[in-house]
Amino acid sequence: MEYIYFQGKLVKKDSKDISFLDRGILYGEGLFETLRVYNGEAFLLDKHIARLKKGCSVLGINCDTDDLSTGGIRSVIDANNIVEGSLRITVTGGGKKGLLPAPDSKCTYFITGKPGSPYSPEHYSKGYKGLISSIKRNPYSPLTYLKSLNFLENILAKKEAYDAGYDEAIFLNVKNFLTEGSITNLFIIKDGEVLTPDEKCGLLPGITREVVIDICNKNKIPVKEKSNLSLSDLISADEAFLTNSLIEIMPLVKINKHLINNDRPGSLTKRLSILYKDYIKICSSP
Amino acid sequence: MEYIYFQGKLVKKDSKDISFLDRGILYGEGLFETLRVYNGEAFLLDKHIARLKKGCSVLGINCDTDDLSTGGIRSVIDANNIVEGSLRITVTGGGKKGLLPAPDSKCTYFITGKPGSPYSPEHYSKGYKGLISSIKRNPYSPLTYLKSLNFLENILAKKEAYDAGYDEAIFLNVKNFLTEGSITNLFIIKDGEVLTPDEKCGLLPGITREVVIDICNKNKIPVKEKSNLSLSDLISADEAFLTNSLIEIMPLVKINKHLINNDRPGSLTKRLSILYKDYIKICSSP
């Protein structure tokens, strides 16, 4: 039996406790975070909670995240026997009537979790194929910068890529510069330099993205955030990779019909993957 | 007691029957329609159901809308004693696991409804004040053209306007052309001609918008859909108004700091409001 943590208590996974009038289901008003569990601990929980709080402030959701980050996370990990696995925290604007949010309304929140590695070793050894999405990211919307429950654009892009035989969709912005993947951030390696689209291009500033930039800096690997990376930069890259909390570092070996590094994960990508694994060990050792 | 129609049965308004794993609450994957009830009948139901079906096809939601449009609508109107009032139909992608939708998964659907006129006579006699939103509409996203549960951009824009003392937010697109309001379509009147942004600017093609264009054509009032209307066109307009199914035709008498028609509803706007009321009478008389 799987369990979900719902506002202070554990409930069964197939419970139905969400109101028809919840602003999450009516408008997608809310936020989520996906986290990895290593050694029975939620990885970089503080950073995820900080991003969630920031998002709540933008959306005007009144959420005290203390119960989530203390009791909730622990309860879900323990109840579902997660040593290695993944978690999702969902927060909505709650059940207030009318279109406008109210700062005094109570949020709805729940945490789901499951054991197991979300991706297999084959995924990493083969690498991902990326397709440029027909949807373009909008830098002029606050939603572009939030992990909100308005996630349909990402789903439609991912489906478009998947239906065409690709693993991930990559968004250009409305000015045709590279931004991010449907559930990942994008990195390019060119002449030994690690490049990633700047946040202002219109992307969710990922926590793994931030860690990878830190790892580069600490290991004296040149790294830059750039606001004008184009598709041709990606096509002509020496290597490329994608990041998110669940996927960690995934080599990107193809974009549209163009192979990157001859369809194989590159050497600096591999080095960064090892450095990221080391970072996990340091952060999650007891 | 208010009742909601939920998948073939009436339930109490404060019921909680939505699963934690519903794609509506997890991703905002779904669509909605808001309708007016006149004389105990859902107005232009066929058009709303047709738009809903089109949206389901774009999102890959497998929804047989027969039960909604026959039993569901009637049940909600009767159970809540609605002679004049409003309805909302909500459809989500249901409970399928994983990010990608599946065409064989069953949708979730429900209908809420309440009696009463949503807007008062004072609203119409005073008219609405509009504020240009800091958020810009993205013509390069399929979501812009759907009434989806990804409604947060609209809410944030409406809140921005409301907090600044305005009634409605008006979106420019990423090229700075006029598109629509947060919950309305926009019309301008200039030299006796009725102008409205073309769908391709990036807007939801409203059902009331379509009816207003038809009414203009039938009454030989010149009307055009235009792809390059700018804020200065709105500022210099002789009259302006907003439409949606619940609001019908609402005069727009101010945009940012600029008064339109001296802060008063214009004469052609008033004439169109009367023609729209006539149209309602014709369509909803027994």
Tab-separated table of N, CA and C in Angstrom, chain B residues 58-197:
chain	number	residue	atom	x	y	z
B	58	VAL	N	-7.204	18.632	-28.773
B	58	VAL	CA	-5.842	19.204	-28.714
B	58	VAL	C	-5.060	18.601	-27.539
B	59	LEU	N	-5.720	18.445	-26.398
B	59	LEU	CA	-5.013	17.958	-25.200
B	59	LEU	C	-4.943	16.429	-25.127
B	60	GLY	N	-5.626	15.743	-26.054
B	60	GLY	CA	-5.636	14.279	-26.008
B	60	GLY	C	-6.456	13.739	-24.853
B	61	ILE	N	-7.513	14.461	-24.483
B	61	ILE	CA	-8.401	13.989	-23.414
B	61	ILE	C	-9.568	13.255	-24.050
B	62	ASN	N	-9.787	12.049	-23.549
B	62	ASN	CA	-10.802	11.169	-24.088
B	62	ASN	C	-12.117	11.401	-23.350
B	63	CYS	N	-12.916	12.353	-23.835
B	63	CYS	CA	-14.145	12.702	-23.126
B	63	CYS	C	-15.356	12.609	-24.036
B	64	ASP	N	-16.267	11.707	-23.693
B	64	ASP	CA	-17.554	11.647	-24.371
B	64	ASP	C	-18.451	12.683	-23.686
B	65	THR	N	-18.770	13.743	-24.411
B	65	THR	CA	-19.460	14.871	-23.779
B	65	THR	C	-20.990	14.703	-23.746
B	66	ASP	N	-21.493	13.556	-24.197
B	66	ASP	CA	-22.946	13.369	-24.246
B	66	ASP	C	-23.603	13.514	-22.880
B	67	ASP	N	-23.023	12.880	-21.877
B	67	ASP	CA	-23.628	12.929	-20.546
B	67	ASP	C	-23.614	14.340	-19.966
B	68	LEU	N	-22.558	15.090	-20.288
B	68	LEU	CA	-22.474	16.485	-19.862
B	68	LEU	C	-23.614	17.303	-20.447
B	69	SER	N	-23.768	17.210	-21.756
B	69	SER	CA	-24.666	18.130	-22.451
B	69	SER	C	-26.128	17.730	-22.316
B	70	THR	N	-26.366	16.486	-21.988
B	70	THR	CA	-27.777	16.089	-21.814
B	70	THR	C	-28.123	16.054	-20.326
B	71	GLY	N	-27.838	14.954	-19.666
B	71	GLY	CA	-28.234	14.795	-18.263
B	71	GLY	C	-27.596	15.779	-17.312
B	72	GLY	N	-26.294	16.042	-17.496
B	72	GLY	CA	-25.553	16.839	-16.526
B	72	GLY	C	-26.052	18.259	-16.394
B	73	ILE	N	-26.140	18.934	-17.506
B	73	ILE	CA	-26.576	20.337	-17.513
B	73	ILE	C	-27.982	20.462	-16.908
B	74	ARG	N	-28.886	19.591	-17.378
B	74	ARG	CA	-30.285	19.620	-16.887
B	74	ARG	C	-30.319	19.382	-15.368
B	75	SER	N	-29.559	18.396	-14.901
B	75	SER	CA	-29.550	18.060	-13.472
B	75	SER	C	-29.101	19.234	-12.623
B	76	VAL	N	-28.024	19.922	-13.046
B	76	VAL	CA	-27.497	21.037	-12.249
B	76	VAL	C	-28.473	22.207	-12.241
B	77	ILE	N	-29.063	22.498	-13.395
B	77	ILE	CA	-30.043	23.594	-13.472
B	77	ILE	C	-31.233	23.299	-12.562
B	78	ASP	N	-31.745	22.067	-12.643
B	78	ASP	CA	-32.926	21.703	-11.839
B	78	ASP	C	-32.587	21.625	-10.344
B	79	ALA	N	-31.494	20.950	-10.018
B	79	ALA	CA	-31.173	20.725	-8.601
B	79	ALA	C	-30.884	22.034	-7.872
B	80	ASN	N	-30.371	23.038	-8.610
B	80	ASN	CA	-30.036	24.307	-7.974
B	80	ASN	C	-31.057	25.415	-8.298
B	81	ASN	N	-32.191	25.001	-8.871
B	81	ASN	CA	-33.279	25.949	-9.182
B	81	ASN	C	-32.783	27.191	-9.927
B	82	ILE	N	-32.070	26.963	-11.002
B	82	ILE	CA	-31.502	28.088	-11.751
B	82	ILE	C	-32.446	28.482	-12.888
B	83	VAL	N	-33.071	29.640	-12.772
B	83	VAL	CA	-33.858	30.186	-13.886
B	83	VAL	C	-32.931	31.110	-14.682
B	84	GLU	N	-32.328	32.061	-13.955
B	84	GLU	CA	-31.245	32.849	-14.546
B	84	GLU	C	-30.015	32.591	-13.693
B	85	GLY	N	-28.884	32.362	-14.318
B	85	GLY	CA	-27.692	32.081	-13.528
B	85	GLY	C	-26.524	31.681	-14.398
B	86	SER	N	-25.580	30.970	-13.805
B	86	SER	CA	-24.382	30.587	-14.546
B	86	SER	C	-23.963	29.162	-14.216
B	87	LEU	N	-23.236	28.562	-15.150
B	87	LEU	CA	-22.759	27.188	-15.016
B	87	LEU	C	-21.266	27.146	-15.347
B	88	ARG	N	-20.593	26.182	-14.779
B	88	ARG	CA	-19.216	25.902	-15.203
B	88	ARG	C	-19.069	24.405	-15.406
B	89	ILE	N	-18.606	24.026	-16.598
B	89	ILE	CA	-18.267	22.626	-16.886
B	89	ILE	C	-16.751	22.487	-16.757
B	90	THR	N	-16.284	21.495	-16.010
B	90	THR	CA	-14.844	21.229	-15.891
B	90	THR	C	-14.560	19.798	-16.335
B	91	VAL	N	-13.570	19.625	-17.187
B	91	VAL	CA	-13.155	18.292	-17.641
B	91	VAL	C	-11.649	18.175	-17.444
B	92	THR	N	-11.191	17.093	-16.836
B	92	THR	CA	-9.735	16.910	-16.681
B	92	THR	C	-9.297	15.609	-17.368
B	93	GLY	N	-7.994	15.434	-17.465
B	93	GLY	CA	-7.431	14.243	-18.107
B	93	GLY	C	-7.581	12.971	-17.289
B	94	GLY	N	-8.172	13.055	-16.094
B	94	GLY	CA	-8.375	11.872	-15.259
B	94	GLY	C	-7.130	11.451	-14.517
B	95	GLY	N	-7.070	10.177	-14.143
B	95	GLY	CA	-6.071	9.740	-13.156
B	95	GLY	C	-4.894	8.958	-13.680
B	96	LYS	N	-4.577	9.077	-14.953
B	96	LYS	CA	-3.484	8.273	-15.519
B	96	LYS	C	-2.120	8.681	-14.958
B	97	LYS	N	-1.313	7.657	-14.637
B	97	LYS	CA	0.027	7.887	-14.074
B	97	LYS	C	1.017	8.426	-15.100
B	98	GLY	N	2.073	9.074	-14.621
B	98	GLY	CA	3.142	9.511	-15.526
B	98	GLY	C	2.816	10.831	-16.184
B	99	LEU	N	3.809	11.418	-16.828
B	99	LEU	CA	3.639	12.755	-17.384
B	99	LEU	C	2.763	12.765	-18.643
B	100	LEU	N	2.939	11.769	-19.498
B	100	LEU	CA	2.246	11.797	-20.790
B	100	LEU	C	0.792	11.358	-20.684
B	101	PRO	N	-0.113	12.054	-21.372
B	101	PRO	CA	-1.519	11.632	-21.362
B	101	PRO	C	-1.697	10.350	-22.162
B	102	ALA	N	-2.754	9.618	-21.884
B	102	ALA	CA	-3.048	8.396	-22.637
B	102	ALA	C	-4.450	8.513	-23.212
B	103	PRO	N	-4.594	8.245	-24.515
B	103	PRO	CA	-5.913	8.418	-25.135
B	103	PRO	C	-6.971	7.479	-24.566
B	104	ASP	N	-6.548	6.369	-23.920
B	104	ASP	CA	-7.539	5.433	-23.391
B	104	ASP	C	-7.883	5.702	-21.925
B	105	SER	N	-7.289	6.765	-21.321
B	105	SER	CA	-7.619	7.033	-19.917
B	105	SER	C	-8.962	7.754	-19.835
B	106	LYS	N	-9.651	7.544	-18.733
B	106	LYS	CA	-10.984	8.139	-18.577
B	106	LYS	C	-10.875	9.535	-17.983
B	107	CYS	N	-11.608	10.478	-18.572
B	107	CYS	CA	-11.562	11.841	-18.047
B	107	CYS	C	-12.352	11.948	-16.742
B	108	THR	N	-12.095	13.016	-16.006
B	108	THR	CA	-12.913	13.399	-14.852
B	108	THR	C	-13.761	14.589	-15.303
B	109	TYR	N	-15.039	14.616	-14.932
B	109	TYR	CA	-15.824	15.805	-15.300
B	109	TYR	C	-16.854	16.150	-14.236
B	110	PHE	N	-17.103	17.442	-14.110
B	110	PHE	CA	-18.156	17.889	-13.187
B	110	PHE	C	-18.716	19.236	-13.640
B	111	ILE	N	-19.931	19.512	-13.180
B	111	ILE	CA	-20.615	20.770	-13.527
B	111	ILE	C	-21.085	21.446	-12.246
B	112	THR	N	-20.715	22.709	-12.078
B	112	THR	CA	-21.232	23.493	-10.957
B	112	THR	C	-22.175	24.562	-11.525
B	113	GLY	N	-23.055	25.059	-10.694
B	113	GLY	CA	-23.989	26.083	-11.187
B	113	GLY	C	-24.579	26.876	-10.045
B	114	LYS	N	-24.905	28.123	-10.321
B	114	LYS	CA	-25.582	28.924	-9.298
B	114	LYS	C	-26.562	29.914	-9.919
B	115	PRO	N	-27.633	30.201	-9.204
B	115	PRO	CA	-28.616	31.157	-9.717
B	115	PRO	C	-28.151	32.589	-9.522
B	116	GLY	N	-28.750	33.492	-10.263
B	116	GLY	CA	-28.462	34.930	-10.088
B	116	GLY	C	-27.644	35.496	-11.224
B	117	SER	N	-27.767	36.799	-11.421
B	117	SER	CA	-26.978	37.484	-12.435
B	117	SER	C	-25.572	37.727	-11.892
B	118	PRO	N	-24.557	37.343	-12.634
B	118	PRO	CA	-23.197	37.529	-12.111
B	118	PRO	C	-22.788	39.008	-12.016
B	119	TYR	N	-23.388	39.873	-12.819
B	119	TYR	CA	-22.999	41.294	-12.823
B	119	TYR	C	-24.241	42.157	-12.621
B	120	SER	N	-24.057	43.298	-11.956
B	120	SER	CA	-25.194	44.159	-11.607
B	120	SER	C	-25.392	45.254	-12.651
B	121	PRO	N	-26.590	45.855	-12.706
B	121	PRO	CA	-26.833	46.956	-13.649
B	121	PRO	C	-25.822	48.100	-13.499
B	122	GLU	N	-25.353	48.340	-12.275
B	122	GLU	CA	-24.346	49.414	-12.083
B	122	GLU	C	-23.055	49.148	-12.850
B	123	HIS	N	-22.651	47.860	-12.887
B	123	HIS	CA	-21.437	47.534	-13.647
B	123	HIS	C	-21.549	48.054	-15.083
B	124	TYR	N	-22.717	47.806	-15.676
B	124	TYR	CA	-22.902	48.163	-17.094
B	124	TYR	C	-23.057	49.665	-17.294
B	125	SER	N	-23.705	50.337	-16.341
B	125	SER	CA	-23.904	51.787	-16.530
B	125	SER	C	-22.611	52.561	-16.271
B	126	LYS	N	-21.792	52.076	-15.350
B	126	LYS	CA	-20.496	52.729	-15.101
B	126	LYS	C	-19.450	52.322	-16.137
B	127	GLY	N	-19.493	51.059	-16.538
B	127	GLY	CA	-18.475	50.544	-17.453
B	127	GLY	C	-17.224	50.095	-16.697
B	128	TYR	N	-16.350	49.402	-17.404
B	128	TYR	CA	-15.137	48.831	-16.796
B	128	TYR	C	-13.916	49.701	-17.085
B	129	LYS	N	-12.993	49.682	-16.122
B	129	LYS	CA	-11.681	50.297	-16.307
B	129	LYS	C	-10.670	49.175	-16.592
B	130	GLY	N	-9.900	49.343	-17.654
B	130	GLY	CA	-8.931	48.314	-18.032
B	130	GLY	C	-7.489	48.752	-17.790
B	131	LEU	N	-6.657	47.812	-17.385
B	131	LEU	CA	-5.220	48.085	-17.199
B	131	LEU	C	-4.432	47.142	-18.106
B	132	ILE	N	-3.494	47.686	-18.868
B	132	ILE	CA	-2.642	46.813	-19.688
B	132	ILE	C	-1.769	45.967	-18.754
B	133	SER	N	-1.833	44.648	-18.922
B	133	SER	CA	-1.116	43.721	-18.044
B	133	SER	C	0.386	43.769	-18.293
B	134	SER	N	1.154	43.537	-17.249
B	134	SER	CA	2.609	43.411	-17.430
B	134	SER	C	2.970	42.061	-18.060
B	135	ILE	N	2.012	41.143	-18.050
B	135	ILE	CA	2.204	39.827	-18.687
B	135	ILE	C	1.807	39.957	-20.160
B	136	LYS	N	2.607	39.338	-21.046
B	136	LYS	CA	2.256	39.395	-22.470
B	136	LYS	C	1.817	38.030	-22.972
B	137	ARG	N	0.787	38.015	-23.810
B	137	ARG	CA	0.259	36.774	-24.377
B	137	ARG	C	1.225	36.196	-25.401
B	138	ASN	N	1.299	34.874	-25.403
B	138	ASN	CA	2.205	34.142	-26.284
B	138	ASN	C	1.432	33.497	-27.431
B	139	PRO	N	1.537	34.052	-28.643
B	139	PRO	CA	0.811	33.430	-29.767
B	139	PRO	C	1.394	32.075	-30.165
B	140	TYR	N	2.598	31.753	-29.659
B	140	TYR	CA	3.289	30.517	-30.034
B	140	TYR	C	3.029	29.374	-29.063
B	141	SER	N	1.918	29.429	-28.347
B	141	SER	CA	1.553	28.325	-27.460
B	141	SER	C	0.116	27.907	-27.741
B	142	PRO	N	-0.138	26.615	-27.894
B	142	PRO	CA	-1.522	26.167	-28.137
B	142	PRO	C	-2.450	26.526	-26.979
B	143	LEU	N	-1.892	26.695	-25.798
B	143	LEU	CA	-2.728	26.988	-24.624
B	143	LEU	C	-3.426	28.334	-24.726
B	144	THR	N	-2.790	29.270	-25.424
B	144	THR	CA	-3.368	30.605	-25.590
B	144	THR	C	-4.753	30.523	-26.225
B	145	TYR	N	-4.982	29.497	-27.030
B	145	TYR	CA	-6.221	29.378	-27.808
B	145	TYR	C	-7.263	28.477	-27.149
B	146	LEU	N	-6.930	27.969	-25.943
B	146	LEU	CA	-7.816	27.038	-25.237
B	146	LEU	C	-8.278	27.613	-23.903
B	147	LYS	N	-9.486	27.248	-23.497
B	147	LYS	CA	-9.962	27.605	-22.162
B	147	LYS	C	-9.554	26.455	-21.240
B	148	SER	N	-8.251	26.402	-20.954
B	148	SER	CA	-7.729	25.264	-20.206
B	148	SER	C	-7.684	25.566	-18.713
B	149	LEU	N	-7.434	24.526	-17.936
B	149	LEU	CA	-7.295	24.694	-16.480
B	149	LEU	C	-5.958	25.347	-16.127
B	150	ASN	N	-5.129	25.615	-17.103
B	150	ASN	CA	-3.900	26.421	-16.886
B	150	ASN	C	-4.316	27.891	-16.944
B	151	PHE	N	-4.947	28.352	-15.872
B	151	PHE	CA	-5.593	29.669	-15.914
B	151	PHE	C	-4.866	30.709	-15.057
B	152	LEU	N	-3.677	30.368	-14.604
B	152	LEU	CA	-2.966	31.221	-13.635
B	152	LEU	C	-2.543	32.568	-14.199
B	153	GLU	N	-2.145	32.588	-15.470
B	153	GLU	CA	-1.727	33.852	-16.088
B	153	GLU	C	-2.893	34.848	-16.044
B	154	ASN	N	-4.088	34.341	-16.332
B	154	ASN	CA	-5.284	35.180	-16.301
B	154	ASN	C	-5.551	35.693	-14.895
B	155	ILE	N	-5.397	34.813	-13.920
B	155	ILE	CA	-5.648	35.207	-12.522
B	155	ILE	C	-4.629	36.255	-12.070
B	156	LEU	N	-3.370	36.030	-12.400
B	156	LEU	CA	-2.321	36.986	-11.991
B	156	LEU	C	-2.547	38.353	-12.638
B	157	ALA	N	-2.951	38.352	-13.899
B	157	ALA	CA	-3.210	39.615	-14.599
B	157	ALA	C	-4.417	40.326	-13.977
B	158	LYS	N	-5.474	39.567	-13.731
B	158	LYS	CA	-6.687	40.131	-13.118
B	158	LYS	C	-6.353	40.725	-11.746
B	159	LYS	N	-5.543	40.015	-10.990
B	159	LYS	CA	-5.181	40.483	-9.646
B	159	LYS	C	-4.361	41.775	-9.724
B	160	GLU	N	-3.429	41.811	-10.674
B	160	GLU	CA	-2.610	43.014	-10.874
B	160	GLU	C	-3.520	44.214	-11.158
B	161	ALA	N	-4.512	44.008	-12.036
B	161	ALA	CA	-5.440	45.089	-12.378
B	161	ALA	C	-6.284	45.477	-11.160
B	162	TYR	N	-6.822	44.482	-10.505
B	162	TYR	CA	-7.709	44.718	-9.354
B	162	TYR	C	-6.972	45.477	-8.246
B	163	ASP	N	-5.743	45.052	-7.965
B	163	ASP	CA	-4.948	45.692	-6.902
B	163	ASP	C	-4.636	47.155	-7.227
B	164	ALA	N	-4.626	47.481	-8.541
B	164	ALA	CA	-4.344	48.864	-8.940
B	164	ALA	C	-5.632	49.682	-9.105
B	165	GLY	N	-6.774	49.081	-8.753
B	165	GLY	CA	-8.044	49.806	-8.806
B	165	GLY	C	-8.766	49.700	-10.142
B	166	TYR	N	-8.382	48.720	-10.958
B	166	TYR	CA	-9.019	48.518	-12.263
B	166	TYR	C	-9.900	47.262	-12.222
B	167	ASP	N	-10.795	47.145	-13.208
B	167	ASP	CA	-11.728	46.019	-13.234
B	167	ASP	C	-11.202	44.823	-14.021
B	168	GLU	N	-10.438	45.093	-15.060
B	168	GLU	CA	-10.025	44.015	-15.957
B	168	GLU	C	-8.618	44.295	-16.482
B	169	ALA	N	-7.885	43.217	-16.737
B	169	ALA	CA	-6.548	43.328	-17.340
B	169	ALA	C	-6.664	43.077	-18.832
B	170	ILE	N	-5.935	43.840	-19.616
B	170	ILE	CA	-5.893	43.651	-21.072
B	170	ILE	C	-4.469	43.223	-21.443
B	171	PHE	N	-4.382	42.122	-22.195
B	171	PHE	CA	-3.071	41.615	-22.597
B	171	PHE	C	-2.657	42.153	-23.964
B	172	LEU	N	-1.420	42.643	-24.061
B	172	LEU	CA	-0.759	42.761	-25.357
B	172	LEU	C	-0.088	41.409	-25.633
B	173	ASN	N	0.225	41.114	-26.895
B	173	ASN	CA	1.029	39.922	-27.160
B	173	ASN	C	2.525	40.279	-27.151
B	174	VAL	N	3.373	39.289	-27.376
B	174	VAL	CA	4.823	39.519	-27.288
B	174	VAL	C	5.329	40.503	-28.352
B	175	LYS	N	4.484	40.780	-29.361
B	175	LYS	CA	4.832	41.798	-30.375
B	175	LYS	C	4.172	43.137	-30.068
B	176	ASN	N	3.553	43.237	-28.893
B	176	ASN	CA	2.899	44.473	-28.426
B	176	ASN	C	1.623	44.846	-29.162
B	177	PHE	N	0.936	43.860	-29.743
B	177	PHE	CA	-0.393	44.109	-30.299
B	177	PHE	C	-1.465	43.672	-29.297
B	178	LEU	N	-2.604	44.325	-29.360
B	178	LEU	CA	-3.714	43.998	-28.460
B	178	LEU	C	-4.223	42.576	-28.720
B	179	THR	N	-4.628	41.886	-27.661
B	179	THR	CA	-5.183	40.532	-27.845
B	179	THR	C	-6.563	40.390	-27.185
B	180	GLU	N	-6.598	40.372	-25.845
B	180	GLU	CA	-7.848	40.073	-25.126
B	180	GLU	C	-7.703	40.503	-23.673
B	181	GLY	N	-8.808	40.414	-22.928
B	181	GLY	CA	-8.765	40.642	-21.492
B	181	GLY	C	-8.502	39.341	-20.748
B	182	SER	N	-8.383	39.427	-19.418
B	182	SER	CA	-8.061	38.222	-18.643
B	182	SER	C	-9.199	37.209	-18.679
B	183	ILE	N	-10.453	37.700	-18.745
B	183	ILE	CA	-11.592	36.784	-18.859
B	183	ILE	C	-12.564	37.259	-19.946
B	184	THR	N	-12.105	38.174	-20.802
B	184	THR	CA	-12.996	38.775	-21.802
B	184	THR	C	-12.293	38.888	-23.154
B	185	ASN	N	-13.092	39.079	-24.204
B	185	ASN	CA	-12.554	39.526	-25.492
B	185	ASN	C	-12.766	41.022	-25.610
B	186	LEU	N	-11.936	41.642	-26.417
B	186	LEU	CA	-11.882	43.098	-26.530
B	186	LEU	C	-12.389	43.566	-27.893
B	187	PHE	N	-13.210	44.611	-27.884
B	187	PHE	CA	-13.672	45.267	-29.115
B	187	PHE	C	-13.409	46.761	-29.021
B	188	ILE	N	-13.069	47.357	-30.150
B	188	ILE	CA	-12.843	48.803	-30.275
B	188	ILE	C	-13.824	49.325	-31.324
B	189	ILE	N	-14.341	50.517	-31.132
B	189	ILE	CA	-15.147	51.162	-32.185
B	189	ILE	C	-14.442	52.455	-32.605
B	190	LYS	N	-14.220	52.602	-33.906
B	190	LYS	CA	-13.514	53.774	-34.443
B	190	LYS	C	-14.175	54.163	-35.757
B	191	ASP	N	-14.668	55.389	-35.831
B	191	ASP	CA	-15.332	55.889	-37.047
B	191	ASP	C	-16.461	54.954	-37.504
B	192	GLY	N	-17.234	54.473	-36.544
B	192	GLY	CA	-18.397	53.640	-36.864
B	192	GLY	C	-18.077	52.194	-37.203
B	193	GLU	N	-16.786	51.835	-37.136
B	193	GLU	CA	-16.370	50.474	-37.477
B	193	GLU	C	-16.023	49.715	-36.182
B	194	VAL	N	-16.499	48.476	-36.094
B	194	VAL	CA	-16.212	47.637	-34.922
B	194	VAL	C	-14.977	46.785	-35.235
B	195	LEU	N	-13.946	46.884	-34.404
B	195	LEU	CA	-12.679	46.175	-34.636
B	195	LEU	C	-12.361	45.277	-33.438
B	196	THR	N	-11.822	44.108	-33.716
B	196	THR	CA	-11.433	43.210	-32.622
B	196	THR	C	-10.168	42.458	-33.028
B	197	PRO	N	-9.277	42.199	-32.077
B	197	PRO	CA	-8.047	41.487	-32.439
B	197	PRO	C	-8.352	40.135	-33.084
